Amino acid sequence: MANRRLPPRNSARLVWETKPAGEPQAGEFIFQAEELVIPQAGQDEMPQQEIAAGNPDRNRLIYGDNLQAMLALLAEGYEGKINLIYIDPPFFSQANYSHRVPITGTAAGQEVPVIERPAYQDTWAGGIDAYLDMLYPRLQLMKKLLAPDGSIYVHLDASISHYIKVIMDEIFGPVSFQREIIWRIGWISGYKNAVRNWVRNHDTLLFYVKNPEKFTFNKEYIPYPPGYRRRGGQETTGKGYPIEDVWNANPMEFELKGEESLDSIQIKSFSREKTGFATQKNKSLLRRIIKASSNPGDLVADFFCGSGTTLVVAAELGRRWLGCEMGRTGLQVARKRLVAAGTGPFIIEKVQPAGLPGDRMPPVTRDQACPGIDEQPRLITRAEIKPLASGREEITVVLEGYSLPAVPAGQLSRKDNNRLEAVNLVSRENFAHLIDYWAVDWDYDGRVFKSRWQAWRDCGKNVPPVPVLARAILATTKERTIAVQVVDIMGNEILTVIEVVSPAATRVPFVTPKGSHRQCKHPVKPGRVTTAGHPNDDLAPGALNSILKQAKLKEEK
């Protein structure tokens, strides 16, 4: 009897009506550098450290659509260059998430109001098809970006992981699947206990590799105690006891290693690690993944980086890193965490279609920048330069006032109106409580903001306000353009520019006139500012220099 033709193996696929056909096609997307961050918290002497735009070792925080970002990375030659990818995409939860910011500065004994800034949306009008349409092409691009010995971890929950497992088998191949890791929540409280059936108590991580024959994996061991011998008295040459239960090892085992246990998803409420960003993951989880599946110097990427946990841990472990985030809130939280961790220089870029103008941002009107708001944020700054010996000068920038935009009556709910009243009360006592983060570029070139001094507000209910004075000691120059970047607790981001003239020839301090700068989010054009006396007039750099020189003459008199 003739042999029957056997059906092909591994032909199972997940099918839905709108499933993308083939891989995403290369598009004309490029990166526009917005900010170079050189963490220098508390330092006056500024090292002249630069990072070339084409430096492959630079750490990158990308703002924008991660699909466009990955296409742009492939165009830059990143195919096969990323050693480890960890992603924590939306879980198809049909909910929206926020970043909770306590309003500090309230009187003792009063309830601390909390501002909820939108972080990201996980609602899908097109249902499961729309969610899969989003993730499927992105996983295809991640496979291309992975190095030959690379690994990928996809963090999900039970509502969607079974769909993504089948898709991962299709893209990477069933043989590339290594483990389904169950990470338990640890303890349950509040409304989660009110469910009618079994309580949800875990997340799921899918672990795949590019090549199952060759991939990086560093097993964890607990060293043998001093004097340990095998049964029979022989000395041992092994590395120690292997931790068999990788995710729920006995806490004592981790204590012996000097590390945290991984027995819970939640970050303890009193932990300094907590940022208030919804769905933030533990550093201990990322530490374990990065140590296991990469080596020092490797490139680690997170294309849904949120609050930046992956990037912070990668930097702490000596890995290079690359992160992408579509929400401005997540980007701001990640930047602050990276600066606070002292991770070293990194660049913030925006992914955009090729051919757009080269300014940091296209011109925006007030209504576009702050829709529905009568007034933009108001910032008052002052700069002072004092000559020093040996061709150097001391520069001081002071924040002297800040106010939030005015919100028209009737546009807020009662709850939000109460929060706004609390904010206004705090700001009257000390405006610095309104500032979440600020930074200074002592030599702004009008294109890329080089953050060389930073101050930030810690997380928590009873934290002090940010300092309002920044100081640097730099080589003397005839003229200097200083840029000040401020992010307030509502997420408004302002960049303002101060033009100053060095007083080295006269040997007297030079103080700029107080300026009230109202540019929302990003400057419309380099060098344009708004002064307190003329709240609606943009001054050209020449006119501004004239005002500053007049102020200098008054100081000399």
Coordinates of C-alpha atoms in Angstrom, one line a residue:
M1 CA 0.0 0.0 0.0
A2 CA 1.3 3.4 -0.9
N3 CA 2.5 5.6 1.9
R4 CA 0.1 8.3 2.8
R5 CA 1.6 11.8 2.7
L6 CA 2.0 13.0 6.3
P7 CA 0.8 16.5 7.2
P8 CA 3.6 19.1 7.9
R9 CA 4.7 19.4 11.5
N10 CA 4.3 22.6 13.6
S11 CA 1.7 24.1 11.2
A12 CA -0.6 25.2 14.0
R13 CA -1.2 29.0 13.9
L14 CA -3.4 31.5 15.7
V15 CA -5.8 33.0 13.2
W16 CA -7.9 36.1 13.5
E17 CA -9.6 38.3 10.8
T18 CA -7.3 41.3 11.0
K19 CA -4.0 39.4 11.5
P20 CA -1.2 41.3 9.7
A21 CA 0.2 39.5 6.6
G22 CA 3.9 39.1 6.7
E23 CA 6.5 41.1 8.7
P24 CA 6.3 44.9 9.1
Q25 CA 7.9 46.7 6.1
A26 CA 10.7 49.1 6.7
G27 CA 9.6 52.7 7.0
E28 CA 11.4 56.0 6.9
F29 CA 11.7 56.7 10.6
I30 CA 14.6 58.4 12.3
F31 CA 15.6 59.4 15.8
Q32 CA 15.7 63.1 16.8
A33 CA 17.9 63.7 19.8
E34 CA 16.0 65.8 22.4
E35 CA 18.2 65.5 25.5
L36 CA 21.6 64.3 26.7
V37 CA 21.4 63.5 30.4
I38 CA 24.7 63.4 32.4
P39 CA 23.7 62.7 36.0
Q40 CA 25.6 65.2 38.2
A41 CA 23.4 65.4 41.4
G42 CA 25.0 67.7 43.9
Q43 CA 28.2 68.4 41.9
D44 CA 29.5 71.9 41.1
E45 CA 32.4 71.0 38.9
M46 CA 31.0 70.0 35.5
P47 CA 33.1 67.5 33.6
Q48 CA 33.0 68.1 29.8
Q49 CA 31.6 64.7 29.0
E50 CA 30.0 64.2 25.6
I51 CA 28.4 61.3 23.7
A52 CA 28.7 61.2 20.0
A53 CA 25.4 60.7 18.2
G54 CA 26.7 57.6 16.4
N55 CA 28.3 56.0 19.5
P56 CA 27.0 52.4 19.6
D57 CA 27.7 52.1 23.3
R58 CA 25.4 55.0 24.4
N59 CA 22.4 54.2 26.4
R60 CA 19.1 55.3 24.8
L61 CA 15.7 56.3 26.1
I62 CA 13.3 56.6 23.1
Y63 CA 10.0 58.5 23.2
G64 CA 7.4 57.3 20.7
D65 CA 5.8 54.3 19.1
N66 CA 8.0 51.2 19.7
L67 CA 7.1 49.8 16.3
Q68 CA 8.5 52.9 14.6
A69 CA 11.5 52.8 17.0
M70 CA 12.3 49.2 16.2
L71 CA 12.1 49.9 12.4
A72 CA 14.5 52.8 12.9
L73 CA 16.9 50.7 15.0
L74 CA 16.9 48.0 12.2
A75 CA 17.7 50.8 9.7
E76 CA 20.6 51.8 12.0
G77 CA 22.1 48.3 11.9
Y78 CA 20.8 46.9 15.1
E79 CA 19.6 43.6 13.6
G80 CA 21.1 40.8 15.7
K81 CA 22.6 43.2 18.2
I82 CA 20.4 43.0 21.3
N83 CA 21.4 40.3 23.8
L84 CA 18.3 40.4 26.0
I85 CA 14.8 41.7 25.6
Y86 CA 12.3 42.0 28.5
I87 CA 8.9 43.5 27.8
D88 CA 5.9 44.1 30.1
P89 CA 3.2 45.0 27.5
P90 CA -0.4 45.8 28.4
F91 CA -2.3 42.8 29.7
F92 CA -5.6 43.3 27.8
S93 CA -7.1 44.4 31.1
Q94 CA -9.6 46.8 29.6
A95 CA -8.5 49.4 32.1
N96 CA -6.6 52.7 32.2
Y97 CA -3.6 53.2 34.5
S98 CA -2.1 56.2 36.2
H99 CA 0.9 57.6 38.1
R100 CA -0.1 58.5 41.6
V101 CA 1.7 61.6 43.0
P102 CA 1.1 62.6 46.7
I103 CA 0.8 66.3 47.3
T104 CA 3.5 67.0 49.9
G105 CA 3.6 70.0 52.1
T106 CA 0.1 69.6 53.6
A107 CA -0.3 70.3 57.3
A108 CA 0.5 67.6 59.8
G109 CA -2.5 65.4 60.5
Q110 CA -4.3 66.2 57.2
E111 CA -5.0 63.6 54.7
V112 CA -2.4 63.7 51.9
P113 CA -4.2 64.3 48.5
V114 CA -3.0 62.3 45.6
I115 CA -2.8 63.5 42.0
E116 CA -3.4 60.8 39.4
R117 CA -1.6 61.5 36.1
P118 CA -2.6 59.3 33.2
A119 CA 0.1 56.8 32.4
Y120 CA -1.3 54.5 29.7
Q121 CA -4.5 53.0 28.4
D122 CA -5.1 49.3 28.1
T123 CA -8.6 49.5 26.6
W124 CA -9.2 48.0 23.1
A125 CA -12.3 49.0 21.2
G126 CA -11.5 46.3 18.6
G127 CA -11.3 43.6 21.3
I128 CA -8.7 40.9 21.3
D129 CA -8.1 41.3 17.6
A130 CA -6.9 44.9 18.1
Y131 CA -4.6 43.8 20.9
L132 CA -3.1 41.0 18.8
D133 CA -2.7 43.4 15.8
M134 CA -0.6 45.6 18.1
L135 CA 1.7 43.0 19.6
Y136 CA 2.2 40.5 16.7
P137 CA 4.3 42.7 14.4
R138 CA 6.3 44.0 17.4
L139 CA 7.3 40.5 18.4
Q140 CA 8.4 39.8 14.8
L141 CA 10.7 42.8 14.9
M142 CA 12.1 41.8 18.3
K143 CA 13.2 38.5 16.9
K144 CA 15.1 40.3 14.2
L145 CA 16.8 42.6 16.8
L146 CA 17.8 39.7 19.1
A147 CA 21.4 38.5 18.9
P148 CA 22.1 34.9 17.9
D149 CA 22.6 34.0 21.5
G150 CA 19.8 36.3 22.7
S151 CA 16.8 35.7 24.9
I152 CA 13.4 37.3 25.3
Y153 CA 11.0 37.4 28.3
V154 CA 7.4 38.5 27.8
H155 CA 5.6 39.4 31.0
L156 CA 1.8 38.8 30.9
D157 CA -1.1 37.5 33.0
A158 CA -3.6 34.7 32.6
S159 CA -6.0 36.8 30.6
I160 CA -3.8 36.9 27.5
S161 CA -0.7 34.7 28.0
H162 CA -2.3 31.7 26.2
Y163 CA -2.8 33.7 23.0
I164 CA 0.7 35.1 23.1
K165 CA 2.3 31.7 23.7
V166 CA 0.9 30.4 20.4
I167 CA 2.1 33.5 18.6
M168 CA 5.6 33.2 20.1
D169 CA 5.7 29.5 19.0
E170 CA 4.9 30.7 15.4
I171 CA 7.5 33.5 15.4
F172 CA 10.4 31.9 17.3
G173 CA 9.5 28.3 16.8
P174 CA 8.3 25.8 19.4
V175 CA 11.9 24.6 20.0
S176 CA 12.9 28.1 21.1
F177 CA 10.5 28.0 24.0
Q178 CA 12.4 27.5 27.3
R179 CA 10.1 28.1 30.2
E180 CA 6.7 29.4 31.3
I181 CA 7.5 31.1 34.6
I182 CA 4.8 31.6 37.2
W183 CA 5.4 34.5 39.5
R184 CA 3.0 34.6 42.4
I185 CA 1.5 37.8 43.8
G186 CA 2.3 36.8 47.4
W187 CA -0.5 38.2 49.4
I188 CA -4.0 39.3 48.6
S189 CA -5.9 42.2 50.1
G190 CA -8.8 44.5 49.5
Y191 CA -11.2 44.1 46.6
K192 CA -9.2 41.2 45.1
N193 CA -10.5 39.0 47.9
A194 CA -14.1 39.8 46.9
V195 CA -14.1 37.7 43.7
R196 CA -16.7 34.9 43.5
N197 CA -14.2 32.2 42.6
W198 CA -10.5 31.5 42.9
V199 CA -8.4 34.6 43.6
R200 CA -5.9 35.6 40.8
N201 CA -2.5 35.1 42.4
H202 CA 0.2 35.1 39.7
D203 CA 1.7 36.6 36.6
T204 CA 3.2 34.7 33.7
L205 CA 6.5 35.1 32.0
L206 CA 7.2 33.4 28.6
F207 CA 10.9 32.7 28.1
Y208 CA 12.2 32.1 24.5
V209 CA 15.6 32.2 22.9
K210 CA 16.8 33.0 19.4
N211 CA 18.8 29.8 19.1
P212 CA 18.0 26.9 21.5
E213 CA 21.5 25.4 20.7
K214 CA 23.3 28.5 21.9
F215 CA 22.0 31.0 24.4
T216 CA 23.2 32.8 27.5
F217 CA 22.1 31.4 30.8
N218 CA 23.9 31.9 34.1
K219 CA 22.7 29.6 36.8
E220 CA 22.4 30.9 40.4
Y221 CA 24.3 29.1 43.2
I222 CA 24.6 29.5 46.9
P223 CA 28.2 29.0 48.0
Y224 CA 29.0 26.0 50.2
P225 CA 29.7 26.9 53.8
P226 CA 33.3 27.0 55.0
G227 CA 34.7 23.5 55.6
Y228 CA 31.9 21.8 53.6
R229 CA 32.7 18.2 52.4
R230 CA 30.8 15.7 50.5
R231 CA 29.4 12.5 51.9
G232 CA 32.4 10.4 52.5
G233 CA 34.6 13.3 53.4
Q234 CA 35.8 14.4 50.0
E235 CA 36.3 18.1 49.3
T236 CA 33.9 19.6 46.7
T237 CA 34.9 21.5 43.6
G238 CA 31.4 22.6 42.6
K239 CA 30.1 26.2 42.6
G240 CA 27.6 25.6 45.4
Y241 CA 24.0 24.6 45.9
P242 CA 21.9 25.4 42.8
I243 CA 18.7 27.3 43.5
E244 CA 16.2 24.8 42.2
D245 CA 13.0 26.7 42.6
V246 CA 14.1 29.7 40.6
W247 CA 11.3 32.1 41.4
N248 CA 10.2 31.0 44.8
A249 CA 13.4 30.0 46.4
N250 CA 13.5 30.0 50.2
P251 CA 14.1 33.6 51.4
M252 CA 17.0 32.2 53.5
E253 CA 18.7 31.1 50.3
F254 CA 18.7 34.6 49.0
E255 CA 19.7 36.0 52.3
L256 CA 22.8 33.8 52.1
K257 CA 23.5 35.3 48.7
G258 CA 22.9 38.9 50.0
E259 CA 19.9 39.4 47.7
E260 CA 16.1 39.8 47.9
S261 CA 13.7 37.0 47.6
L262 CA 11.4 36.8 44.5
D263 CA 8.4 35.5 46.4
S264 CA 6.1 38.4 45.7
I265 CA 5.0 40.7 42.8
Q266 CA 4.1 43.6 45.0
I267 CA 6.6 46.3 46.0
K268 CA 6.4 46.9 49.7
S269 CA 4.4 50.0 50.5
F270 CA 7.3 51.5 52.5
S271 CA 9.9 50.7 49.9
R272 CA 12.0 53.6 48.5
E273 CA 11.8 51.7 45.2
K274 CA 8.1 52.6 44.8
T275 CA 7.4 55.4 42.3
G276 CA 3.6 55.5 42.3
F277 CA 3.6 54.3 38.6
A278 CA 0.9 51.7 38.0
T279 CA 2.1 48.2 37.1
Q280 CA 5.7 49.0 38.2
K281 CA 7.7 45.8 38.5
N282 CA 10.2 44.8 41.3
K283 CA 13.8 45.5 40.7
S284 CA 14.5 42.0 42.2
L285 CA 12.6 40.4 39.3
L286 CA 14.6 42.3 36.6
R287 CA 17.8 41.7 38.5
R288 CA 17.3 37.9 38.4
I289 CA 16.4 37.9 34.7
I290 CA 19.2 40.2 33.6
K291 CA 21.9 38.3 35.6
A292 CA 20.6 35.0 34.3
S293 CA 20.3 35.8 30.6
S294 CA 23.0 38.4 29.9
N295 CA 26.6 39.2 30.8
P296 CA 28.3 42.5 31.7
G297 CA 28.6 44.8 28.7
D298 CA 25.6 43.1 26.9
L299 CA 22.8 45.2 25.5
V300 CA 19.4 44.9 27.3
A301 CA 16.2 46.3 25.8
D302 CA 12.7 47.0 27.1
F303 CA 10.3 48.3 24.4
F304 CA 7.5 48.9 26.9
C305 CA 9.7 50.4 29.6
G306 CA 7.1 52.3 31.6
S307 CA 8.8 53.6 34.8
G308 CA 12.2 52.4 33.7
T309 CA 12.9 49.5 36.1
T310 CA 14.6 47.4 33.4
L311 CA 16.9 50.2 32.5
V312 CA 17.9 51.1 36.0
V313 CA 18.7 47.5 36.9
A314 CA 20.6 46.9 33.6
A315 CA 22.7 50.0 34.4
E316 CA 23.4 48.9 38.0
L317 CA 24.5 45.5 36.7
G318 CA 26.9 46.9 34.1
R319 CA 24.8 46.3 31.0
R320 CA 24.2 48.7 28.2
W321 CA 20.5 49.5 27.8
L322 CA 17.8 50.7 25.4
G323 CA 14.3 51.6 26.4
C324 CA 11.2 52.9 24.6
E325 CA 8.1 54.5 26.1
M326 CA 5.1 56.0 24.3
G327 CA 3.7 58.0 27.3
R328 CA 5.3 61.2 28.4
T329 CA 4.5 60.3 32.1
G330 CA 6.5 57.1 31.9
L331 CA 9.3 58.9 30.2
Q332 CA 9.5 61.5 32.9
V333 CA 9.4 58.9 35.7
A334 CA 12.1 56.8 34.0
R335 CA 14.4 59.8 33.4
K336 CA 14.1 60.8 37.1
R337 CA 14.8 57.2 38.3
L338 CA 17.9 56.9 36.0
V339 CA 19.3 60.2 37.2
A340 CA 18.6 59.3 40.9
A341 CA 20.4 56.0 40.4
G342 CA 23.4 57.7 39.0
T343 CA 23.4 55.4 36.0
G344 CA 25.8 57.3 33.8
P345 CA 25.1 59.4 30.7
F346 CA 22.1 58.5 28.4
I347 CA 20.4 60.2 25.5
I348 CA 16.6 60.8 25.1
E349 CA 15.4 60.6 21.6
K350 CA 12.1 61.0 19.8
V351 CA 11.3 58.6 16.9
Q352 CA 9.6 60.4 14.0
P353 CA 9.1 60.1 10.3
A354 CA 12.1 61.2 8.2
G355 CA 11.8 64.7 6.7
L356 CA 10.3 66.6 9.6
P357 CA 12.0 69.9 10.5
G358 CA 15.0 69.6 12.8
D359 CA 13.7 71.5 15.7
R360 CA 13.2 69.6 19.0
M361 CA 9.5 69.9 18.5
P362 CA 7.3 71.6 15.8
P363 CA 5.9 74.9 16.8
V364 CA 2.9 74.7 19.1
T365 CA 0.2 77.1 20.1
R366 CA -0.9 77.7 23.6
D367 CA -4.2 75.8 23.0
Q368 CA -2.3 72.8 21.5
A369 CA 0.1 72.6 24.3
C370 CA -2.3 73.2 27.2
P371 CA -5.8 72.5 25.7
G372 CA -8.7 74.0 27.6
I373 CA -6.5 76.0 29.9
D374 CA -6.6 79.7 30.2
E375 CA -2.9 80.1 31.1
Q376 CA 0.3 78.3 30.8
P377 CA 2.6 77.3 33.7
R378 CA 4.5 80.4 35.0
L379 CA 8.2 80.0 35.9
I380 CA 10.3 82.8 37.4
T381 CA 14.1 82.3 37.3
R382 CA 17.3 84.3 38.0
A383 CA 20.9 83.7 37.0
E384 CA 24.1 85.0 38.6
I385 CA 27.7 84.8 37.4
K386 CA 30.7 85.5 39.7
P387 CA 34.2 85.5 38.3
L388 CA 36.8 83.2 39.9
A389 CA 40.5 82.8 39.6
S390 CA 42.3 80.9 36.8
G391 CA 39.8 81.7 34.1
R392 CA 36.8 80.1 35.8
E393 CA 33.4 81.5 36.9
E394 CA 30.7 80.4 39.3
I395 CA 27.2 80.3 37.9
T396 CA 24.1 80.2 40.0
V397 CA 20.5 79.6 38.8
V398 CA 17.6 80.2 41.2
L399 CA 14.0 79.3 40.8
E400 CA 12.1 82.2 42.4
G401 CA 8.5 81.2 41.6
Y402 CA 6.3 78.7 39.8
S403 CA 2.5 78.5 39.3
L404 CA 0.3 75.9 37.6
P405 CA -2.0 76.8 34.7
A406 CA -5.4 78.2 35.7
V407 CA -8.3 75.8 35.1
P408 CA -11.6 77.3 34.1
A409 CA -14.4 76.9 36.6
G410 CA -16.7 74.0 36.1
Q411 CA -14.2 71.8 34.3
L412 CA -13.2 69.7 37.3
S413 CA -15.1 67.2 39.4
R414 CA -15.6 67.9 43.1
K415 CA -12.9 65.4 43.9
D416 CA -10.4 66.9 41.5
N417 CA -11.4 70.4 42.6
N418 CA -10.5 69.5 46.2
R419 CA -7.1 68.2 45.0
L420 CA -6.6 71.5 43.1
E421 CA -7.4 73.5 46.2
A422 CA -4.8 71.4 48.1
V423 CA -2.2 72.1 45.4
N424 CA -2.9 75.8 45.5
L425 CA -2.6 75.9 49.3
V426 CA 0.7 74.1 49.2
S427 CA 2.0 76.3 46.4
R428 CA 1.2 79.5 48.4
E429 CA 3.3 78.1 51.3
N430 CA 6.2 76.9 49.1
F431 CA 6.1 76.8 45.3
A432 CA 8.9 74.2 45.3
H433 CA 6.4 71.5 46.3
L434 CA 4.9 71.9 42.8
I435 CA 8.2 70.8 41.1
D436 CA 8.9 67.2 40.5
Y437 CA 12.2 67.5 38.6
W438 CA 14.4 70.2 37.2
A439 CA 17.6 70.3 35.3
V440 CA 20.1 72.8 33.9
D441 CA 22.1 73.0 30.6
W442 CA 24.9 75.5 31.3
D443 CA 25.8 75.9 27.6
Y444 CA 22.6 75.3 25.6
D445 CA 23.2 75.1 21.8
G446 CA 19.6 75.7 20.9
R447 CA 19.1 72.1 19.6
V448 CA 19.8 69.4 22.2
F449 CA 19.3 70.0 25.9
K450 CA 22.4 68.8 27.8
S451 CA 21.3 68.1 31.3
R452 CA 24.4 68.6 33.5
W453 CA 22.7 69.4 36.8
Q454 CA 19.5 67.8 38.2
A455 CA 17.3 67.9 41.3
W456 CA 14.2 65.9 41.9
R457 CA 11.4 65.2 44.3
D458 CA 11.5 61.9 46.1
C459 CA 8.5 59.6 46.2
G460 CA 6.4 59.4 49.3
K461 CA 3.9 61.4 51.4
N462 CA 6.3 63.4 53.6
V463 CA 9.2 64.3 51.3
P464 CA 10.9 67.7 51.3
P465 CA 10.5 70.0 48.3
V466 CA 13.2 70.2 45.7
P467 CA 16.1 72.6 46.2
V468 CA 15.6 75.8 44.1
L469 CA 19.3 76.7 43.6
A470 CA 21.7 75.2 41.1
R471 CA 25.4 76.0 41.0
A472 CA 28.2 75.2 38.6
I473 CA 31.9 76.2 38.2
L474 CA 32.9 76.4 34.5
A475 CA 35.5 77.9 32.3
T476 CA 34.8 81.6 31.6
T477 CA 33.1 82.5 28.3
K478 CA 32.1 85.9 26.9
E479 CA 28.5 85.0 26.5
R480 CA 26.5 82.0 27.8
T481 CA 23.1 80.6 27.0
I482 CA 21.6 78.7 30.0
A483 CA 18.6 76.5 29.6
V484 CA 16.4 75.4 32.5
Q485 CA 14.0 72.4 32.3
V486 CA 11.2 72.0 34.8
V487 CA 8.7 69.2 35.2
D488 CA 5.9 69.9 37.7
I489 CA 3.8 67.4 39.7
M490 CA 1.0 67.6 37.1
G491 CA 3.4 66.5 34.3
N492 CA 3.7 70.0 32.6
E493 CA 7.2 70.2 31.1
I494 CA 8.8 73.5 30.4
L495 CA 12.2 74.5 28.9
T496 CA 13.2 78.1 29.3
V497 CA 16.3 79.9 28.1
I498 CA 18.4 82.6 29.8
E499 CA 21.0 84.6 27.9
V500 CA 23.8 86.0 30.1
V501 CA 27.0 88.0 29.5
S502 CA 30.2 87.1 31.4
P503 CA 31.3 89.8 33.9
A504 CA 35.0 88.7 33.7
A505 CA 36.1 92.0 32.3
T506 CA 34.5 94.0 35.1
R507 CA 35.1 91.5 37.9
V508 CA 31.7 92.1 39.4
P509 CA 28.8 89.7 39.8
F510 CA 26.2 89.8 37.0
V511 CA 22.5 89.1 37.8
T512 CA 19.9 88.6 35.1
P513 CA 16.6 90.4 35.5
K514 CA 13.8 88.2 36.9
G515 CA 12.1 86.5 34.0
S516 CA 8.6 84.9 33.9
H517 CA 8.9 82.1 31.4
R518 CA 5.6 80.6 30.1
Q519 CA 6.7 78.2 27.4
C520 CA 4.7 75.0 27.8
K521 CA 6.3 71.6 27.3
H522 CA 9.1 72.5 24.9
P523 CA 10.4 75.8 23.5
V524 CA 8.8 76.9 20.2
K525 CA 12.1 78.2 18.9
P526 CA 15.6 78.2 20.4
G527 CA 16.4 81.4 22.3
R528 CA 12.8 82.7 22.6
V529 CA 11.6 83.6 26.1
T530 CA 8.8 85.5 27.7
T531 CA 9.5 88.1 30.3
A532 CA 7.4 89.1 33.3
G533 CA 6.7 92.5 32.0
H534 CA 5.5 91.3 28.6
P535 CA 3.7 88.0 29.2
N536 CA 2.6 87.7 25.6
D537 CA 5.5 89.0 23.6
D538 CA 8.3 86.7 22.4
L539 CA 11.6 88.5 22.4
A540 CA 14.2 87.9 19.8
P541 CA 17.7 87.0 21.1
G542 CA 19.0 90.5 20.1
A543 CA 16.3 92.3 22.1
L544 CA 16.9 90.0 25.0
N545 CA 20.7 90.7 25.0
S546 CA 19.9 94.4 25.0
I547 CA 17.8 94.0 28.2
L548 CA 20.4 91.9 29.9
K549 CA 23.2 94.3 29.0
Q550 CA 21.1 97.2 30.5
A551 CA 20.6 95.2 33.6
K552 CA 24.4 94.6 33.8
L553 CA 25.1 98.3 33.5
K554 CA 22.7 99.0 36.3
E555 CA 24.5 96.4 38.5
E556 CA 27.9 98.1 37.7
K557 CA 26.5 101.5 38.7

